[in-house]
PDB file of C-alpha atoms in Angstrom:
ATOM      1  CA  MET A   1     -23.701 -13.247  36.373  1.00 40.00           C
ATOM      2  CA  ASN A   2     -20.936 -12.794  33.835  1.00 44.00           C
ATOM      3  CA  THR A   3     -18.346 -10.495  35.333  1.00 43.00           C
ATOM      4  CA  GLY A   4     -15.837 -11.067  32.585  1.00 47.00           C
ATOM      5  CA  ARG A   5     -14.493  -8.283  30.460  1.00 41.00           C
ATOM      6  CA  VAL A   6     -16.715  -7.289  27.543  1.00 40.00           C
ATOM      7  CA  THR A   7     -14.929  -7.556  24.211  1.00 41.00           C
ATOM      8  CA  LEU A   8     -16.035  -4.905  21.748  1.00 41.00           C
ATOM      9  CA  PRO A   9     -15.961  -5.448  17.993  1.00 50.00           C
ATOM     10  CA  VAL A  10     -12.668  -4.312  16.528  1.00 56.00           C
ATOM     11  CA  MET A  11     -12.504  -2.545  13.191  1.00 82.00           C
ATOM     12  CA  LEU A  12      -9.808  -0.933  11.107  1.00 95.00           C
ATOM     13  CA  VAL A  13      -8.611   2.157  12.989  1.00 97.00           C
ATOM     14  CA  ALA A  14      -6.507   3.860  10.288  1.00 97.00           C
ATOM     15  CA  ALA A  15      -4.957   3.381   6.879  1.00 98.00           C
ATOM     16  CA  ALA A  16      -2.311   5.037   4.754  1.00 98.00           C
ATOM     17  CA  VAL A  17      -2.163   4.668   0.979  1.00 98.00           C
ATOM     18  CA  CYS A  18       1.188   5.228  -0.730  1.00 98.00           C
ATOM     19  CA  PRO A  19       2.646   4.571  -4.179  1.00 98.00           C
ATOM     20  CA  CYS A  20       5.383   1.985  -4.475  1.00 98.00           C
ATOM     21  CA  PRO A  21       7.921   2.980  -7.149  1.00 97.00           C
ATOM     22  CA  PRO A  22      11.485   2.075  -6.126  1.00 96.00           C
ATOM     23  CA  LEU A  23      12.317   5.611  -7.311  1.00 95.00           C
ATOM     24  CA  LEU A  24      11.060   6.794  -3.924  1.00 96.00           C
ATOM     25  CA  VAL A  25      14.390   5.538  -2.579  1.00 96.00           C
ATOM     26  CA  PRO A  26      16.828   8.383  -3.345  1.00 94.00           C
ATOM     27  CA  GLU A  27      19.721   6.026  -4.137  1.00 95.00           C
ATOM     28  CA  VAL A  28      17.582   4.394  -6.828  1.00 95.00           C
ATOM     29  CA  ALA A  29      16.382   7.720  -8.242  1.00 91.00           C
ATOM     30  CA  ALA A  30      19.950   9.114  -8.174  1.00 91.00           C
ATOM     31  CA  GLY A  31      19.990  12.549  -9.828  1.00 84.00           C
ATOM     32  CA  ALA A  32      16.204  12.623 -10.140  1.00 82.00           C
ATOM     33  CA  ALA A  33      15.678  12.111  -6.392  1.00 82.00           C
ATOM     34  CA  PRO A  34      14.603  15.721  -5.587  1.00 91.00           C
ATOM     35  CA  GLU A  35      11.756  15.469  -8.102  1.00 90.00           C
ATOM     36  CA  LEU A  36       9.936  13.021  -5.830  1.00 95.00           C
ATOM     37  CA  ASP A  37      10.458  14.905  -2.568  1.00 96.00           C
ATOM     38  CA  PRO A  38       6.780  16.019  -2.514  1.00 97.00           C
ATOM     39  CA  VAL A  39       5.637  12.369  -2.755  1.00 97.00           C
ATOM     40  CA  ARG A  40       8.001  11.320   0.031  1.00 97.00           C
ATOM     41  CA  SER A  41       6.762  14.144   2.235  1.00 97.00           C
ATOM     42  CA  ALA A  42       3.133  13.157   1.636  1.00 98.00           C
ATOM     43  CA  CYS A  43       3.955   9.540   2.518  1.00 98.00           C
ATOM     44  CA  ASP A  44       5.584  10.716   5.752  1.00 97.00           C
ATOM     45  CA  ASP A  45       2.388  12.595   6.630  1.00 98.00           C
ATOM     46  CA  ALA A  46       0.236   9.538   5.879  1.00 98.00           C
ATOM     47  CA  LEU A  47       2.400   7.350   8.117  1.00 97.00           C
ATOM     48  CA  GLY A  48       2.056   9.978  10.828  1.00 96.00           C
ATOM     49  CA  VAL A  49      -1.703   9.394  10.747  1.00 96.00           C
ATOM     50  CA  LEU A  50      -1.085   5.671  11.293  1.00 95.00           C
ATOM     51  CA  ALA A  51       1.153   6.350  14.289  1.00 95.00           C
ATOM     52  CA  ALA A  52      -1.413   8.726  15.802  1.00 96.00           C
ATOM     53  CA  ALA A  53      -4.031   5.954  15.700  1.00 95.00           C
ATOM     54  CA  ARG A  54      -1.894   3.818  18.048  1.00 94.00           C
ATOM     55  CA  PRO A  55      -2.642   0.458  16.396  1.00 94.00           C
ATOM     56  CA  ASP A  56      -1.832  -2.870  17.998  1.00 94.00           C
ATOM     57  CA  THR A  57      -0.799  -4.289  14.610  1.00 94.00           C
ATOM     58  CA  LEU A  58       0.245  -2.717  11.326  1.00 96.00           C
ATOM     59  CA  VAL A  59      -0.335  -4.785   8.212  1.00 97.00           C
ATOM     60  CA  VAL A  60       1.387  -3.685   5.018  1.00 98.00           C
ATOM     61  CA  VAL A  61      -0.390  -4.715   1.801  1.00 98.00           C
ATOM     62  CA  GLY A  62       1.167  -4.400  -1.632  1.00 98.00           C
ATOM     63  CA  PRO A  63       1.195  -5.899  -5.125  1.00 97.00           C
ATOM     64  CA  ALA A  64       3.486  -8.859  -5.612  1.00 95.00           C
ATOM     65  CA  GLY A  65       4.482 -11.346  -8.254  1.00 90.00           C
ATOM     66  CA  ARG A  66       4.128 -15.051  -7.679  1.00 87.00           C
ATOM     67  CA  SER A  67       7.272 -15.421  -5.559  1.00 84.00           C
ATOM     68  CA  GLY A  68       6.298 -12.556  -3.248  1.00 86.00           C
ATOM     69  CA  ARG A  69       2.648 -13.353  -2.646  1.00 92.00           C
ATOM     70  CA  GLY A  70       1.389 -14.280   0.789  1.00 94.00           C
ATOM     71  CA  ARG A  71       2.444 -13.325   4.284  1.00 95.00           C
ATOM     72  CA  HIS A  72       5.841 -11.871   5.194  1.00 95.00           C
ATOM     73  CA  PRO A  73       6.599 -11.664   8.923  1.00 94.00           C
ATOM     74  CA  GLN A  74       8.099  -8.817  10.871  1.00 94.00           C
ATOM     75  CA  GLY A  75      11.831  -8.724  10.272  1.00 93.00           C
ATOM     76  CA  ALA A  76      11.581  -9.908   6.660  1.00 94.00           C
ATOM     77  CA  ARG A  77      14.309  -8.461   4.473  1.00 95.00           C
ATOM     78  CA  GLY A  78      14.272  -6.730   1.126  1.00 95.00           C
ATOM     79  CA  SER A  79      16.755  -4.926  -1.068  1.00 95.00           C
ATOM     80  CA  PHE A  80      17.059  -2.714  -4.110  1.00 96.00           C
ATOM     81  CA  SER A  81      20.056  -4.517  -5.569  1.00 94.00           C
ATOM     82  CA  GLY A  82      17.933  -5.402  -8.579  1.00 93.00           C
ATOM     83  CA  PHE A  83      17.776  -1.682  -9.331  1.00 93.00           C
ATOM     84  CA  GLY A  84      21.522  -1.268  -9.221  1.00 92.00           C
ATOM     85  CA  VAL A  85      22.011   0.064  -5.680  1.00 94.00           C
ATOM     86  CA  ASP A  86      23.284  -1.559  -2.506  1.00 93.00           C
ATOM     87  CA  VAL A  87      20.368  -0.632  -0.236  1.00 94.00           C
ATOM     88  CA  ALA A  88      18.839  -3.219   2.083  1.00 95.00           C
ATOM     89  CA  VAL A  89      15.741  -2.867   4.253  1.00 96.00           C
ATOM     90  CA  ARG A  90      14.008  -4.815   6.966  1.00 94.00           C
ATOM     91  CA  LEU A  91      10.302  -4.875   7.830  1.00 94.00           C
ATOM     92  CA  GLY A  92      10.637  -3.718  11.411  1.00 89.00           C
ATOM     93  CA  PRO A  93      12.855  -5.304  14.072  1.00 84.00           C
ATOM     94  CA  ALA A  94      13.918  -8.921  13.678  1.00 81.00           C
ATOM     95  CA  THR A  95      11.875 -11.439  15.655  1.00 77.00           C
ATOM     96  CA  GLY A  96      13.745 -14.680  14.977  1.00 69.00           C
ATOM     97  CA  GLU A  97      11.064 -15.951  12.610  1.00 66.00           C
ATOM     98  CA  ASP A  98      12.806 -17.111   9.459  1.00 62.00           C
ATOM     99  CA  ASP A  99      11.544 -16.036   6.041  1.00 66.00           C
ATOM    100  CA  GLU A 100      13.789 -17.072   3.201  1.00 73.00           C
ATOM    101  CA  ARG A 101      11.801 -15.087   0.645  1.00 84.00           C
ATOM    102  CA  GLU A 102      12.849 -11.529  -0.036  1.00 92.00           C
ATOM    103  CA  LEU A 103      10.208  -8.831   0.155  1.00 96.00           C
ATOM    104  CA  PRO A 104       8.778  -7.940  -3.273  1.00 96.00           C
ATOM    105  CA  PRO A 105       9.612  -4.394  -4.446  1.00 97.00           C
ATOM    106  CA  SER A 106       6.333  -2.836  -3.262  1.00 98.00           C
ATOM    107  CA  LEU A 107       6.820  -4.148   0.279  1.00 98.00           C
ATOM    108  CA  ALA A 108      10.513  -3.235   0.241  1.00 98.00           C
ATOM    109  CA  VAL A 109       9.484   0.354  -0.537  1.00 98.00           C
ATOM    110  CA  ALA A 110       7.043   0.178   2.387  1.00 98.00           C
ATOM    111  CA  ALA A 111       9.824  -1.073   4.665  1.00 97.00           C
ATOM    112  CA  TRP A 112      12.005   1.816   3.495  1.00 97.00           C
ATOM    113  CA  LEU A 113       9.237   4.334   4.252  1.00 97.00           C
ATOM    114  CA  LEU A 114       8.730   2.857   7.713  1.00 97.00           C
ATOM    115  CA  GLU A 115      12.469   2.992   8.436  1.00 95.00           C
ATOM    116  CA  ARG A 116      12.573   6.575   7.144  1.00 92.00           C
ATOM    117  CA  THR A 117       9.882   7.647   9.594  1.00 92.00           C
ATOM    118  CA  GLY A 118      11.317   5.641  12.482  1.00 90.00           C
ATOM    119  CA  TRP A 119       8.239   3.453  12.896  1.00 88.00           C
ATOM    120  CA  ALA A 120       8.265   1.748  16.282  1.00 77.00           C
ATOM    121  CA  ASP A 121       4.613   2.021  17.243  1.00 75.00           C
ATOM    122  CA  ALA A 122       3.321  -1.516  16.715  1.00 85.00           C
ATOM    123  CA  PRO A 123       4.311  -4.956  15.440  1.00 91.00           C
ATOM    124  CA  ILE A 124       4.354  -5.208  11.650  1.00 94.00           C
ATOM    125  CA  GLU A 125       3.621  -7.880   9.110  1.00 94.00           C
ATOM    126  CA  ALA A 126       3.105  -7.720   5.373  1.00 96.00           C
ATOM    127  CA  LEU A 127       0.903  -9.315   2.741  1.00 97.00           C
ATOM    128  CA  GLY A 128       1.796  -9.514  -0.924  1.00 97.00           C
ATOM    129  CA  VAL A 129      -1.255  -9.821  -3.171  1.00 97.00           C
ATOM    130  CA  GLY A 130      -1.370 -10.827  -6.810  1.00 94.00           C
ATOM    131  CA  GLU A 131      -2.338  -8.003  -9.132  1.00 87.00           C
ATOM    132  CA  PRO A 132      -4.957 -10.159 -10.933  1.00 89.00           C
ATOM    133  CA  LEU A 133      -6.697 -11.055  -7.640  1.00 93.00           C
ATOM    134  CA  GLU A 134     -10.468 -10.899  -8.135  1.00 95.00           C
ATOM    135  CA  PRO A 135     -12.287  -8.039  -6.366  1.00 96.00           C
ATOM    136  CA  GLU A 136     -14.360 -10.353  -4.157  1.00 96.00           C
ATOM    137  CA  ARG A 137     -11.209 -12.159  -3.002  1.00 97.00           C
ATOM    138  CA  CYS A 138      -9.636  -8.779  -2.258  1.00 97.00           C
ATOM    139  CA  LEU A 139     -12.653  -7.770  -0.174  1.00 97.00           C
ATOM    140  CA  GLU A 140     -12.637 -11.068   1.714  1.00 97.00           C
ATOM    141  CA  THR A 141      -8.941 -10.651   2.479  1.00 97.00           C
ATOM    142  CA  GLY A 142      -9.534  -7.158   3.809  1.00 97.00           C
ATOM    143  CA  ARG A 143     -12.402  -8.309   6.012  1.00 96.00           C
ATOM    144  CA  GLU A 144     -10.190 -11.032   7.479  1.00 95.00           C
ATOM    145  CA  LEU A 145      -7.457  -8.507   8.275  1.00 95.00           C
ATOM    146  CA  ALA A 146      -9.872  -6.120  10.004  1.00 93.00           C
ATOM    147  CA  ALA A 147     -11.442  -8.941  12.035  1.00 90.00           C
ATOM    148  CA  ARG A 148      -8.219  -9.775  13.852  1.00 85.00           C
ATOM    149  CA  ALA A 149      -7.877  -9.134  17.568  1.00 77.00           C
ATOM    150  CA  GLY A 150      -6.775  -5.670  18.583  1.00 89.00           C
ATOM    151  CA  ARG A 151      -6.573  -2.372  16.755  1.00 93.00           C
ATOM    152  CA  VAL A 152      -5.442  -2.928  13.165  1.00 96.00           C
ATOM    153  CA  ALA A 153      -4.022  -0.334  10.785  1.00 97.00           C
ATOM    154  CA  LEU A 154      -3.082  -0.820   7.141  1.00 98.00           C
ATOM    155  CA  LEU A 155      -0.299   0.618   5.010  1.00 98.00           C
ATOM    156  CA  VAL A 156      -1.494   0.046   1.460  1.00 98.00           C
ATOM    157  CA  MET A 157       1.041   0.254  -1.355  1.00 98.00           C
ATOM    158  CA  GLY A 158       0.294   0.552  -5.070  1.00 98.00           C
ATOM    159  CA  ASP A 159       0.447   2.844  -8.083  1.00 98.00           C
ATOM    160  CA  ALA A 160      -2.351   4.176 -10.240  1.00 98.00           C
ATOM    161  CA  SER A 161      -2.126   3.872 -14.032  1.00 98.00           C
ATOM    162  CA  ALA A 162       1.196   3.813 -15.881  1.00 98.00           C
ATOM    163  CA  CYS A 163      -0.279   5.280 -19.065  1.00 98.00           C
ATOM    164  CA  ARG A 164      -0.565   9.010 -18.421  1.00 97.00           C
ATOM    165  CA  SER A 165       1.907  10.270 -21.034  1.00 96.00           C
ATOM    166  CA  LEU A 166       3.684   9.298 -24.233  1.00 95.00           C
ATOM    167  CA  LYS A 167       6.819   8.473 -22.217  1.00 93.00           C
ATOM    168  CA  ALA A 168       4.972   6.481 -19.564  1.00 92.00           C
ATOM    169  CA  PRO A 169       5.847   2.786 -19.143  1.00 94.00           C
ATOM    170  CA  GLY A 170       2.526   1.845 -20.739  1.00 95.00           C
ATOM    171  CA  TYR A 171       2.476   4.690 -23.306  1.00 95.00           C
ATOM    172  CA  LEU A 172      -0.426   7.154 -23.430  1.00 96.00           C
ATOM    173  CA  ASP A 173      -3.935   5.790 -22.928  1.00 97.00           C
ATOM    174  CA  GLU A 174      -6.831   8.248 -22.846  1.00 98.00           C
ATOM    175  CA  ARG A 175      -8.610   6.070 -20.270  1.00 98.00           C
ATOM    176  CA  ALA A 176      -5.808   6.482 -17.744  1.00 98.00           C
ATOM    177  CA  ALA A 177      -6.572   9.989 -16.457  1.00 98.00           C
ATOM    178  CA  PRO A 178     -10.291   9.250 -15.789  1.00 98.00           C
ATOM    179  CA  PHE A 179      -9.380   5.981 -14.063  1.00 98.00           C
ATOM    180  CA  ASP A 180      -6.849   7.720 -11.849  1.00 98.00           C
ATOM    181  CA  ALA A 181      -9.272  10.545 -11.074  1.00 98.00           C
ATOM    182  CA  ALA A 182     -11.909   8.032  -9.948  1.00 98.00           C
ATOM    183  CA  ALA A 183      -9.364   6.265  -7.746  1.00 98.00           C
ATOM    184  CA  ALA A 184      -8.205   9.589  -6.283  1.00 98.00           C
ATOM    185  CA  ARG A 185     -11.778  10.593  -5.422  1.00 98.00           C
ATOM    186  CA  ALA A 186     -12.440   7.231  -3.779  1.00 98.00           C
ATOM    187  CA  LEU A 187      -9.218   7.251  -1.758  1.00 98.00           C
ATOM    188  CA  GLY A 188      -9.604  10.910  -0.795  1.00 98.00           C
ATOM    189  CA  SER A 189     -13.116  10.379   0.559  1.00 98.00           C
ATOM    190  CA  ALA A 190     -12.687   6.836   1.953  1.00 98.00           C
ATOM    191  CA  ASP A 191     -15.419   5.730  -0.454  1.00 98.00           C
ATOM    192  CA  VAL A 192     -15.459   1.948  -0.065  1.00 97.00           C
ATOM    193  CA  ALA A 193     -18.165   1.424  -2.689  1.00 97.00           C
ATOM    194  CA  ALA A 194     -16.228   3.434  -5.279  1.00 98.00           C
ATOM    195  CA  LEU A 195     -13.076   1.410  -4.636  1.00 97.00           C
ATOM    196  CA  ASN A 196     -15.107  -1.774  -5.000  1.00 96.00           C
ATOM    197  CA  ALA A 197     -16.321  -0.519  -8.364  1.00 96.00           C
ATOM    198  CA  LEU A 198     -12.851  -0.165  -9.907  1.00 97.00           C
ATOM    199  CA  ASP A 199     -12.704  -2.398 -12.980  1.00 97.00           C
ATOM    200  CA  PRO A 200      -9.937  -5.021 -12.613  1.00 97.00           C
ATOM    201  CA  GLY A 201      -9.734  -5.555 -16.366  1.00 97.00           C
ATOM    202  CA  LEU A 202      -9.241  -1.867 -17.069  1.00 98.00           C
ATOM    203  CA  ALA A 203      -6.775  -1.565 -14.193  1.00 98.00           C
ATOM    204  CA  TYR A 204      -4.734  -4.406 -15.681  1.00 96.00           C
ATOM    205  CA  GLU A 205      -4.707  -2.790 -19.122  1.00 97.00           C
ATOM    206  CA  LEU A 206      -3.606   0.519 -17.590  1.00 98.00           C
ATOM    207  CA  LYS A 207      -0.930  -1.208 -15.480  1.00 97.00           C
ATOM    208  CA  ALA A 208      -2.466   0.134 -12.244  1.00 98.00           C
ATOM    209  CA  SER A 209      -0.789  -2.047  -9.624  1.00 97.00           C
ATOM    210  CA  GLY A 210      -2.746  -0.483  -6.761  1.00 98.00           C
ATOM    211  CA  ARG A 211      -6.178  -1.815  -7.722  1.00 98.00           C
ATOM    212  CA  ALA A 212      -6.016  -5.081  -5.761  1.00 98.00           C
ATOM    213  CA  PRO A 213      -4.419  -3.579  -2.609  1.00 98.00           C
ATOM    214  CA  TRP A 214      -6.959  -0.723  -2.677  1.00 98.00           C
ATOM    215  CA  GLN A 215      -9.795  -3.232  -2.806  1.00 98.00           C
ATOM    216  CA  VAL A 216      -8.254  -5.132   0.121  1.00 98.00           C
ATOM    217  CA  LEU A 217      -8.444  -1.804   1.959  1.00 98.00           C
ATOM    218  CA  ALA A 218     -12.082  -1.458   0.917  1.00 98.00           C
ATOM    219  CA  GLY A 219     -12.902  -4.812   2.470  1.00 97.00           C
ATOM    220  CA  ALA A 220     -11.060  -3.963   5.680  1.00 97.00           C
ATOM    221  CA  ALA A 221     -12.795  -0.587   5.996  1.00 97.00           C
ATOM    222  CA  GLU A 222     -16.376  -1.834   5.623  1.00 95.00           C
ATOM    223  CA  GLY A 223     -18.370  -0.458   8.533  1.00 92.00           C
ATOM    224  CA  ALA A 224     -15.365   1.247  10.119  1.00 93.00           C
ATOM    225  CA  GLY A 225     -16.678   4.756   9.484  1.00 94.00           C
ATOM    226  CA  LEU A 226     -13.278   6.192   8.552  1.00 97.00           C
ATOM    227  CA  GLY A 227     -12.839   9.496   6.758  1.00 97.00           C
ATOM    228  CA  GLY A 228     -10.241  10.100   4.082  1.00 98.00           C
ATOM    229  CA  THR A 229      -7.838  12.848   3.027  1.00 98.00           C
ATOM    230  CA  LEU A 230      -6.008  12.933  -0.301  1.00 98.00           C
ATOM    231  CA  LEU A 231      -2.459  14.139   0.345  1.00 98.00           C
ATOM    232  CA  TYR A 232      -0.918  13.808  -3.123  1.00 98.00           C
ATOM    233  CA  ASP A 233      -2.197  13.289  -6.667  1.00 98.00           C
ATOM    234  CA  ASP A 234       0.153  13.637  -9.621  1.00 97.00           C
ATOM    235  CA  ALA A 235       1.719  11.612 -12.413  1.00 97.00           C
ATOM    236  CA  PRO A 236       5.486  12.137 -12.600  1.00 93.00           C
ATOM    237  CA  TYR A 237       7.015  10.088 -15.389  1.00 94.00           C
ATOM    238  CA  GLY A 238       3.509   9.310 -16.653  1.00 96.00           C
ATOM    239  CA  VAL A 239       2.613   7.094 -13.659  1.00 97.00           C
ATOM    240  CA  GLY A 240      -0.202   8.047 -11.290  1.00 98.00           C
ATOM    241  CA  TYR A 241       0.960   8.373  -7.691  1.00 98.00           C
ATOM    242  CA  LEU A 242      -1.702   8.780  -5.011  1.00 98.00           C
ATOM    243  CA  VAL A 243      -1.181   9.299  -1.274  1.00 98.00           C
ATOM    244  CA  ALA A 244      -4.108   9.251   1.150  1.00 98.00           C
ATOM    245  CA  ALA A 245      -4.763   8.855   4.847  1.00 98.00           C
ATOM    246  CA  TRP A 246      -7.870   7.336   6.448  1.00 98.00           C
ATOM    247  CA  SER A 247      -8.706   7.784  10.104  1.00 97.00           C
TER     248      SER A 247
END
């Protein structure tokens, strides 16, 4: 008779979705910093949901250029010197594992958010994904993350469209508001199928950096039965910022 311990299937236990503009860091935003206080507060609330889930591992997922793609271990460093301020961050406590690459901006913002909230609840690692990554590859990546041993939570970084106003980085595009509304509905209701259905071509044209990370989340959440809450939905500076928590 097998008297060994029964291992139950492990699924994603929680997720937080946050935007990733470096402007979230007050030193970068300078005089405009108070304008984004509501976004920062919503991100704090979303990270609180992650802490309450008591994960064994937190994986941060965010958009990255070629040099920042792939895995970044706990303790990896980032900075905002490229934005004119002397602010450095670290992805959780150092572990002695060397990583010569600097965190890409989206993951540096995540590290800043985690430091801001005093995250000390679980080991952390990060994954930078290319914005053009095909939806099926995103889903496969998410499934692999959720299949790891232990209780896994995700912090998913990424912006919605950057085309919501005439002064937006991508100028005004009438398709931007409907795209962002669809993403907000999907994230607010933890609708995996709706996230899967986001058009990568349209997302690219609208400069929506969150599409690939959101679809990684969709893959990780398949079968997990999580519910979602939308905590923030607005477009300061013409860029869609969405904050959600899944648990």
